[in-house]
PDB file of C-alpha atoms in Angstrom:
ATOM      1  CA  UNK W   1     -33.633 -55.057  -7.897  1.00 53.00           C
ATOM      2  CA  UNK W   2     -35.612 -58.184  -8.668  1.00 67.00           C
ATOM      3  CA  UNK W   3     -37.751 -56.643 -11.389  1.00 80.00           C
ATOM      4  CA  UNK W   4     -34.603 -55.625 -13.308  1.00 89.00           C
ATOM      5  CA  UNK W   5     -34.010 -59.319 -13.975  1.00 93.00           C
ATOM      6  CA  UNK W   6     -37.278 -59.680 -15.905  1.00 96.00           C
ATOM      7  CA  UNK W   7     -37.365 -58.764 -19.595  1.00 98.00           C
ATOM      8  CA  UNK W   8     -40.830 -58.534 -21.120  1.00 98.00           C
ATOM      9  CA  UNK W   9     -41.141 -59.023 -24.897  1.00 97.00           C
ATOM     10  CA  UNK W  10     -43.011 -56.482 -26.975  1.00 97.00           C
ATOM     11  CA  UNK W  11     -44.343 -59.227 -29.229  1.00 94.00           C
ATOM     12  CA  UNK W  12     -46.942 -57.026 -30.921  1.00 96.00           C
ATOM     13  CA  UNK W  13     -47.370 -56.080 -34.586  1.00 96.00           C
ATOM     14  CA  UNK W  14     -47.229 -52.273 -34.543  1.00 97.00           C
ATOM     15  CA  UNK W  15     -46.079 -49.166 -32.693  1.00 97.00           C
ATOM     16  CA  UNK W  16     -49.492 -48.281 -31.246  1.00 97.00           C
ATOM     17  CA  UNK W  17     -49.852 -51.747 -29.705  1.00 97.00           C
ATOM     18  CA  UNK W  18     -46.333 -51.547 -28.299  1.00 98.00           C
ATOM     19  CA  UNK W  19     -46.930 -48.185 -26.652  1.00 97.00           C
ATOM     20  CA  UNK W  20     -50.229 -49.452 -25.217  1.00 97.00           C
ATOM     21  CA  UNK W  21     -48.460 -52.439 -23.657  1.00 97.00           C
ATOM     22  CA  UNK W  22     -45.686 -50.286 -22.196  1.00 97.00           C
ATOM     23  CA  UNK W  23     -48.338 -47.982 -20.717  1.00 96.00           C
ATOM     24  CA  UNK W  24     -50.198 -50.975 -19.279  1.00 95.00           C
ATOM     25  CA  UNK W  25     -47.076 -52.180 -17.440  1.00 97.00           C
ATOM     26  CA  UNK W  26     -45.251 -49.077 -16.195  1.00 96.00           C
ATOM     27  CA  UNK W  27     -43.374 -51.160 -13.589  1.00 95.00           C
ATOM     28  CA  UNK W  28     -41.448 -53.010 -16.319  1.00 97.00           C
ATOM     29  CA  UNK W  29     -37.980 -51.521 -16.756  1.00 97.00           C
ATOM     30  CA  UNK W  30     -36.569 -53.873 -19.416  1.00 98.00           C
ATOM     31  CA  UNK W  31     -38.326 -54.585 -22.733  1.00 98.00           C
ATOM     32  CA  UNK W  32     -37.441 -56.893 -25.614  1.00 98.00           C
ATOM     33  CA  UNK W  33     -37.931 -55.752 -29.197  1.00 98.00           C
ATOM     34  CA  UNK W  34     -37.915 -58.659 -31.630  1.00 97.00           C
ATOM     35  CA  UNK W  35     -38.143 -59.265 -35.347  1.00 96.00           C
ATOM     36  CA  UNK W  36     -41.865 -58.649 -35.832  1.00 96.00           C
ATOM     37  CA  UNK W  37     -42.026 -55.276 -34.102  1.00 98.00           C
ATOM     38  CA  UNK W  38     -38.688 -53.978 -35.406  1.00 98.00           C
ATOM     39  CA  UNK W  39     -39.591 -54.957 -38.964  1.00 97.00           C
ATOM     40  CA  UNK W  40     -42.916 -53.178 -38.556  1.00 96.00           C
ATOM     41  CA  UNK W  41     -41.763 -49.989 -36.848  1.00 94.00           C
ATOM     42  CA  UNK W  42     -38.025 -49.717 -37.425  1.00 95.00           C
ATOM     43  CA  UNK W  43     -36.031 -47.907 -34.732  1.00 96.00           C
ATOM     44  CA  UNK W  44     -39.003 -45.730 -33.793  1.00 96.00           C
ATOM     45  CA  UNK W  45     -39.952 -48.079 -30.963  1.00 97.00           C
ATOM     46  CA  UNK W  46     -36.424 -47.832 -29.568  1.00 98.00           C
ATOM     47  CA  UNK W  47     -36.769 -44.036 -29.387  1.00 96.00           C
ATOM     48  CA  UNK W  48     -40.045 -44.423 -27.494  1.00 97.00           C
ATOM     49  CA  UNK W  49     -38.523 -46.793 -24.949  1.00 98.00           C
ATOM     50  CA  UNK W  50     -35.415 -44.671 -24.448  1.00 97.00           C
ATOM     51  CA  UNK W  51     -37.538 -41.555 -23.912  1.00 97.00           C
ATOM     52  CA  UNK W  52     -39.158 -43.427 -21.017  1.00 97.00           C
ATOM     53  CA  UNK W  53     -35.800 -44.499 -19.547  1.00 97.00           C
ATOM     54  CA  UNK W  54     -36.398 -48.174 -20.329  1.00 98.00           C
ATOM     55  CA  UNK W  55     -33.658 -50.721 -20.951  1.00 98.00           C
ATOM     56  CA  UNK W  56     -33.796 -52.457 -24.338  1.00 98.00           C
ATOM     57  CA  UNK W  57     -33.052 -55.988 -25.500  1.00 98.00           C
ATOM     58  CA  UNK W  58     -32.860 -55.785 -29.305  1.00 98.00           C
ATOM     59  CA  UNK W  59     -33.430 -59.414 -30.226  1.00 98.00           C
ATOM     60  CA  UNK W  60     -32.840 -59.575 -33.984  1.00 98.00           C
ATOM     61  CA  UNK W  61     -30.814 -62.812 -33.955  1.00 98.00           C
ATOM     62  CA  UNK W  62     -28.433 -61.901 -36.773  1.00 98.00           C
ATOM     63  CA  UNK W  63     -27.254 -64.846 -38.848  1.00 98.00           C
ATOM     64  CA  UNK W  64     -25.397 -64.343 -42.125  1.00 98.00           C
ATOM     65  CA  UNK W  65     -21.876 -64.173 -43.534  1.00 98.00           C
ATOM     66  CA  UNK W  66     -19.340 -62.290 -41.353  1.00 98.00           C
ATOM     67  CA  UNK W  67     -19.257 -59.086 -43.406  1.00 98.00           C
ATOM     68  CA  UNK W  68     -23.034 -58.749 -43.449  1.00 98.00           C
ATOM     69  CA  UNK W  69     -23.469 -59.506 -39.749  1.00 98.00           C
ATOM     70  CA  UNK W  70     -20.669 -57.104 -38.818  1.00 98.00           C
ATOM     71  CA  UNK W  71     -22.365 -54.332 -40.763  1.00 98.00           C
ATOM     72  CA  UNK W  72     -25.692 -55.039 -39.072  1.00 98.00           C
ATOM     73  CA  UNK W  73     -24.091 -55.102 -35.615  1.00 98.00           C
ATOM     74  CA  UNK W  74     -22.216 -51.872 -36.314  1.00 98.00           C
ATOM     75  CA  UNK W  75     -25.494 -50.182 -37.238  1.00 98.00           C
ATOM     76  CA  UNK W  76     -27.450 -51.673 -34.327  1.00 98.00           C
ATOM     77  CA  UNK W  77     -24.808 -50.612 -31.813  1.00 98.00           C
ATOM     78  CA  UNK W  78     -25.606 -47.014 -32.696  1.00 97.00           C
ATOM     79  CA  UNK W  79     -29.103 -47.338 -31.246  1.00 97.00           C
ATOM     80  CA  UNK W  80     -27.791 -47.405 -27.698  1.00 97.00           C
ATOM     81  CA  UNK W  81     -29.551 -50.632 -26.707  1.00 98.00           C
ATOM     82  CA  UNK W  82     -28.467 -52.806 -23.798  1.00 98.00           C
ATOM     83  CA  UNK W  83     -28.517 -56.303 -25.324  1.00 98.00           C
ATOM     84  CA  UNK W  84     -28.146 -57.461 -28.933  1.00 98.00           C
ATOM     85  CA  UNK W  85     -28.363 -61.031 -30.262  1.00 98.00           C
ATOM     86  CA  UNK W  86     -26.551 -63.062 -32.897  1.00 98.00           C
ATOM     87  CA  UNK W  87     -26.762 -66.795 -33.658  1.00 98.00           C
ATOM     88  CA  UNK W  88     -23.699 -68.681 -32.439  1.00 98.00           C
ATOM     89  CA  UNK W  89     -24.108 -71.050 -35.394  1.00 97.00           C
ATOM     90  CA  UNK W  90     -22.938 -68.327 -37.787  1.00 97.00           C
ATOM     91  CA  UNK W  91     -19.417 -69.410 -36.789  1.00 98.00           C
ATOM     92  CA  UNK W  92     -16.330 -68.091 -35.041  1.00 98.00           C
ATOM     93  CA  UNK W  93     -15.251 -65.657 -37.764  1.00 98.00           C
ATOM     94  CA  UNK W  94     -18.693 -64.094 -37.804  1.00 98.00           C
ATOM     95  CA  UNK W  95     -18.895 -63.871 -34.017  1.00 98.00           C
ATOM     96  CA  UNK W  96     -15.466 -62.244 -33.807  1.00 98.00           C
ATOM     97  CA  UNK W  97     -16.352 -59.729 -36.518  1.00 98.00           C
ATOM     98  CA  UNK W  98     -19.619 -58.920 -34.747  1.00 98.00           C
ATOM     99  CA  UNK W  99     -17.902 -58.371 -31.389  1.00 98.00           C
ATOM    100  CA  UNK W 100     -15.495 -55.922 -33.011  1.00 98.00           C
ATOM    101  CA  UNK W 101     -18.253 -54.205 -34.972  1.00 98.00           C
ATOM    102  CA  UNK W 102     -20.401 -53.300 -31.965  1.00 98.00           C
ATOM    103  CA  UNK W 103     -17.438 -51.498 -30.428  1.00 98.00           C
ATOM    104  CA  UNK W 104     -16.846 -49.513 -33.615  1.00 98.00           C
ATOM    105  CA  UNK W 105     -20.529 -48.713 -34.101  1.00 98.00           C
ATOM    106  CA  UNK W 106     -21.032 -47.561 -30.532  1.00 98.00           C
ATOM    107  CA  UNK W 107     -17.903 -45.394 -30.585  1.00 98.00           C
ATOM    108  CA  UNK W 108     -19.010 -43.749 -33.824  1.00 97.00           C
ATOM    109  CA  UNK W 109     -22.455 -43.033 -32.356  1.00 97.00           C
ATOM    110  CA  UNK W 110     -21.019 -41.842 -29.035  1.00 98.00           C
ATOM    111  CA  UNK W 111     -22.927 -44.425 -27.038  1.00 97.00           C
ATOM    112  CA  UNK W 112     -22.162 -47.394 -24.817  1.00 97.00           C
ATOM    113  CA  UNK W 113     -21.704 -50.694 -26.733  1.00 98.00           C
ATOM    114  CA  UNK W 114     -24.490 -53.216 -26.240  1.00 98.00           C
ATOM    115  CA  UNK W 115     -23.788 -56.526 -24.606  1.00 98.00           C
ATOM    116  CA  UNK W 116     -23.568 -58.888 -27.565  1.00 98.00           C
ATOM    117  CA  UNK W 117     -25.050 -62.272 -26.698  1.00 98.00           C
ATOM    118  CA  UNK W 118     -25.207 -65.467 -28.704  1.00 98.00           C
ATOM    119  CA  UNK W 119     -28.222 -67.654 -29.342  1.00 98.00           C
ATOM    120  CA  UNK W 120     -27.175 -71.203 -28.444  1.00 97.00           C
ATOM    121  CA  UNK W 121     -30.257 -73.333 -29.223  1.00 94.00           C
ATOM    122  CA  UNK W 122     -33.745 -71.886 -29.622  1.00 91.00           C
ATOM    123  CA  UNK W 123     -35.949 -72.923 -26.703  1.00 82.00           C
ATOM    124  CA  UNK W 124     -38.603 -74.202 -29.115  1.00 85.00           C
ATOM    125  CA  UNK W 125     -36.176 -76.906 -30.290  1.00 90.00           C
ATOM    126  CA  UNK W 126     -36.195 -80.240 -28.494  1.00 89.00           C
ATOM    127  CA  UNK W 127     -33.519 -82.914 -28.275  1.00 90.00           C
ATOM    128  CA  UNK W 128     -35.411 -84.880 -30.920  1.00 93.00           C
ATOM    129  CA  UNK W 129     -35.572 -81.839 -33.237  1.00 95.00           C
ATOM    130  CA  UNK W 130     -31.824 -81.348 -32.917  1.00 95.00           C
ATOM    131  CA  UNK W 131     -31.062 -84.965 -33.769  1.00 95.00           C
ATOM    132  CA  UNK W 132     -33.684 -85.847 -36.365  1.00 96.00           C
ATOM    133  CA  UNK W 133     -34.443 -82.533 -38.079  1.00 96.00           C
ATOM    134  CA  UNK W 134     -31.121 -80.687 -37.832  1.00 95.00           C
ATOM    135  CA  UNK W 135     -28.944 -83.832 -37.944  1.00 96.00           C
ATOM    136  CA  UNK W 136     -26.678 -82.605 -35.143  1.00 96.00           C
ATOM    137  CA  UNK W 137     -25.106 -85.644 -33.443  1.00 94.00           C
ATOM    138  CA  UNK W 138     -24.525 -84.008 -30.048  1.00 95.00           C
ATOM    139  CA  UNK W 139     -26.874 -84.145 -27.069  1.00 94.00           C
ATOM    140  CA  UNK W 140     -28.726 -80.843 -26.752  1.00 94.00           C
ATOM    141  CA  UNK W 141     -27.048 -79.668 -23.498  1.00 94.00           C
ATOM    142  CA  UNK W 142     -23.625 -80.452 -24.965  1.00 96.00           C
ATOM    143  CA  UNK W 143     -24.387 -78.555 -28.165  1.00 97.00           C
ATOM    144  CA  UNK W 144     -25.665 -75.531 -26.201  1.00 96.00           C
ATOM    145  CA  UNK W 145     -22.470 -75.543 -24.138  1.00 97.00           C
ATOM    146  CA  UNK W 146     -20.275 -75.751 -27.227  1.00 98.00           C
ATOM    147  CA  UNK W 147     -22.099 -72.763 -28.758  1.00 98.00           C
ATOM    148  CA  UNK W 148     -21.735 -70.730 -25.566  1.00 98.00           C
ATOM    149  CA  UNK W 149     -18.016 -71.483 -25.305  1.00 98.00           C
ATOM    150  CA  UNK W 150     -17.570 -70.582 -28.973  1.00 98.00           C
ATOM    151  CA  UNK W 151     -19.240 -67.236 -28.302  1.00 98.00           C
ATOM    152  CA  UNK W 152     -17.174 -66.547 -25.196  1.00 98.00           C
ATOM    153  CA  UNK W 153     -13.924 -67.346 -26.993  1.00 98.00           C
ATOM    154  CA  UNK W 154     -14.929 -64.990 -29.801  1.00 98.00           C
ATOM    155  CA  UNK W 155     -15.310 -62.115 -27.356  1.00 98.00           C
ATOM    156  CA  UNK W 156     -19.064 -62.030 -26.836  1.00 98.00           C
ATOM    157  CA  UNK W 157     -20.569 -60.966 -23.515  1.00 98.00           C
ATOM    158  CA  UNK W 158     -23.009 -63.791 -22.968  1.00 98.00           C
ATOM    159  CA  UNK W 159     -25.511 -66.239 -24.362  1.00 98.00           C
ATOM    160  CA  UNK W 160     -29.206 -66.929 -24.639  1.00 97.00           C
ATOM    161  CA  UNK W 161     -30.048 -70.403 -23.439  1.00 93.00           C
ATOM    162  CA  UNK W 162     -32.805 -72.544 -22.022  1.00 88.00           C
ATOM    163  CA  UNK W 163     -33.087 -72.444 -18.230  1.00 89.00           C
ATOM    164  CA  UNK W 164     -32.264 -76.139 -18.260  1.00 88.00           C
ATOM    165  CA  UNK W 165     -28.773 -75.396 -19.589  1.00 91.00           C
ATOM    166  CA  UNK W 166     -27.991 -72.533 -17.199  1.00 94.00           C
ATOM    167  CA  UNK W 167     -26.190 -74.478 -14.467  1.00 95.00           C
ATOM    168  CA  UNK W 168     -23.775 -76.120 -16.880  1.00 96.00           C
ATOM    169  CA  UNK W 169     -23.106 -72.885 -18.803  1.00 97.00           C
ATOM    170  CA  UNK W 170     -22.544 -70.922 -15.619  1.00 97.00           C
ATOM    171  CA  UNK W 171     -19.994 -73.452 -14.363  1.00 97.00           C
ATOM    172  CA  UNK W 172     -18.153 -73.568 -17.703  1.00 97.00           C
ATOM    173  CA  UNK W 173     -18.343 -69.924 -18.817  1.00 97.00           C
ATOM    174  CA  UNK W 174     -17.824 -68.148 -15.498  1.00 97.00           C
ATOM    175  CA  UNK W 175     -19.724 -65.639 -13.377  1.00 95.00           C
ATOM    176  CA  UNK W 176     -19.188 -62.668 -15.701  1.00 96.00           C
ATOM    177  CA  UNK W 177     -20.715 -64.318 -18.774  1.00 98.00           C
ATOM    178  CA  UNK W 178     -24.308 -63.090 -19.093  1.00 98.00           C
ATOM    179  CA  UNK W 179     -26.972 -65.768 -19.338  1.00 98.00           C
ATOM    180  CA  UNK W 180     -30.368 -64.700 -20.669  1.00 98.00           C
ATOM    181  CA  UNK W 181     -33.175 -67.237 -20.437  1.00 95.00           C
ATOM    182  CA  UNK W 182     -36.344 -67.267 -22.478  1.00 91.00           C
ATOM    183  CA  UNK W 183     -38.687 -70.200 -22.043  1.00 80.00           C
ATOM    184  CA  UNK W 184     -39.319 -69.269 -18.413  1.00 88.00           C
ATOM    185  CA  UNK W 185     -42.806 -70.163 -17.267  1.00 86.00           C
ATOM    186  CA  UNK W 186     -44.371 -69.714 -13.801  1.00 88.00           C
ATOM    187  CA  UNK W 187     -45.917 -72.887 -12.434  1.00 80.00           C
ATOM    188  CA  UNK W 188     -49.389 -71.430 -13.004  1.00 77.00           C
ATOM    189  CA  UNK W 189     -48.815 -70.606 -16.698  1.00 66.00           C
ATOM    190  CA  UNK W 190     -49.100 -72.709 -19.847  1.00 67.00           C
ATOM    191  CA  UNK W 191     -45.803 -73.712 -21.472  1.00 56.00           C
ATOM    192  CA  UNK W 192     -46.994 -72.972 -25.031  1.00 56.00           C
ATOM    193  CA  UNK W 193     -44.250 -73.739 -27.577  1.00 51.00           C
ATOM    194  CA  UNK W 194     -41.474 -73.686 -24.959  1.00 46.00           C
ATOM    195  CA  UNK W 195     -40.126 -77.233 -24.681  1.00 53.00           C
ATOM    196  CA  UNK W 196     -37.252 -76.668 -22.222  1.00 54.00           C
ATOM    197  CA  UNK W 197     -38.690 -74.571 -19.431  1.00 66.00           C
ATOM    198  CA  UNK W 198     -38.247 -73.822 -15.715  1.00 83.00           C
ATOM    199  CA  UNK W 199     -40.064 -71.513 -13.312  1.00 89.00           C
ATOM    200  CA  UNK W 200     -38.605 -68.021 -12.695  1.00 92.00           C
ATOM    201  CA  UNK W 201     -37.236 -68.901  -9.251  1.00 91.00           C
ATOM    202  CA  UNK W 202     -35.699 -72.141 -10.548  1.00 91.00           C
ATOM    203  CA  UNK W 203     -33.981 -70.276 -13.396  1.00 92.00           C
ATOM    204  CA  UNK W 204     -32.515 -67.618 -11.107  1.00 93.00           C
ATOM    205  CA  UNK W 205     -31.323 -70.244  -8.631  1.00 92.00           C
ATOM    206  CA  UNK W 206     -29.662 -72.099 -11.507  1.00 92.00           C
ATOM    207  CA  UNK W 207     -27.616 -68.987 -12.347  1.00 94.00           C
ATOM    208  CA  UNK W 208     -29.577 -66.961 -14.918  1.00 96.00           C
ATOM    209  CA  UNK W 209     -28.908 -63.201 -15.076  1.00 97.00           C
ATOM    210  CA  UNK W 210     -32.071 -62.237 -16.954  1.00 97.00           C
ATOM    211  CA  UNK W 211     -35.414 -63.947 -17.590  1.00 97.00           C
ATOM    212  CA  UNK W 212     -37.481 -63.301 -20.711  1.00 96.00           C
ATOM    213  CA  UNK W 213     -41.118 -63.762 -19.716  1.00 95.00           C
ATOM    214  CA  UNK W 214     -43.804 -62.884 -22.232  1.00 93.00           C
ATOM    215  CA  UNK W 215     -47.193 -64.516 -22.527  1.00 92.00           C
ATOM    216  CA  UNK W 216     -47.622 -65.399 -18.825  1.00 93.00           C
ATOM    217  CA  UNK W 217     -47.607 -61.620 -18.272  1.00 95.00           C
ATOM    218  CA  UNK W 218     -48.793 -59.981 -21.486  1.00 94.00           C
ATOM    219  CA  UNK W 219     -51.562 -62.491 -22.270  1.00 92.00           C
ATOM    220  CA  UNK W 220     -52.816 -62.696 -18.684  1.00 93.00           C
ATOM    221  CA  UNK W 221     -56.296 -61.446 -17.852  1.00 93.00           C
ATOM    222  CA  UNK W 222     -54.590 -59.060 -15.418  1.00 94.00           C
ATOM    223  CA  UNK W 223     -51.019 -58.378 -16.660  1.00 95.00           C
ATOM    224  CA  UNK W 224     -50.109 -56.230 -13.664  1.00 94.00           C
ATOM    225  CA  UNK W 225     -51.174 -58.942 -11.227  1.00 95.00           C
ATOM    226  CA  UNK W 226     -49.230 -61.583 -13.194  1.00 94.00           C
ATOM    227  CA  UNK W 227     -46.154 -59.332 -13.144  1.00 95.00           C
ATOM    228  CA  UNK W 228     -46.472 -58.821  -9.403  1.00 94.00           C
ATOM    229  CA  UNK W 229     -46.834 -62.559  -8.774  1.00 93.00           C
ATOM    230  CA  UNK W 230     -43.590 -63.249 -10.626  1.00 93.00           C
ATOM    231  CA  UNK W 231     -41.738 -60.453  -8.815  1.00 93.00           C
ATOM    232  CA  UNK W 232     -42.924 -61.842  -5.483  1.00 91.00           C
ATOM    233  CA  UNK W 233     -41.773 -65.333  -6.485  1.00 88.00           C
ATOM    234  CA  UNK W 234     -38.295 -63.996  -7.303  1.00 90.00           C
ATOM    235  CA  UNK W 235     -38.174 -61.986  -4.067  1.00 87.00           C
ATOM    236  CA  UNK W 236     -38.610 -65.267  -2.204  1.00 83.00           C
ATOM    237  CA  UNK W 237     -35.417 -66.694  -3.728  1.00 74.00           C
ATOM    238  CA  UNK W 238     -32.529 -66.763  -1.282  1.00 61.00           C
TER     239      UNK W 238
END
């Protein structure tokens, strides 16, 4: 189903606001819980979403030494979420430890392991930022590809990337490697702080599996209408 490809972020500060947003958009089947909300509410929001049969993208972007990240992934796997993120830049040893840890954590909790996906390059970072601020000598698409391949070789299930990198990553990483794209903006929406964006239909045609679309829906004057417009746009993709 088309709407299963859209993940809507619960980028709100507290549990009451999160529940209100979920109630406002009952058609949404896949929600993202990020750092702000999880830090505020803990796993309580995950229980709410699971009680409503929603899929969950737990986007905590772990980045630390291998032992610490493995412990965090082992614990997070017990929540029974669908997607979990880790920064590819934490390195191969860390990625490998994390991939093993989610299996152990899920088995201990008696639940299905989450798909562990790597952050390649944040979509708020531009080519200039990568070169001048982070001092990385590679072109941005090349660096994103290297991070995705590192994650795949370490046993991860997929990567988070800009829509503009999807075609290259799909060709290099194969059809079974999940590609999750934030920074997706309908043509009628403002780009905000997303510097490497495509429209929803362009991203799907490029090879994305899931689209993370927040403010064009949640900040719209009529969120349900905005949601429906995006679903209709994706339904037109052949």
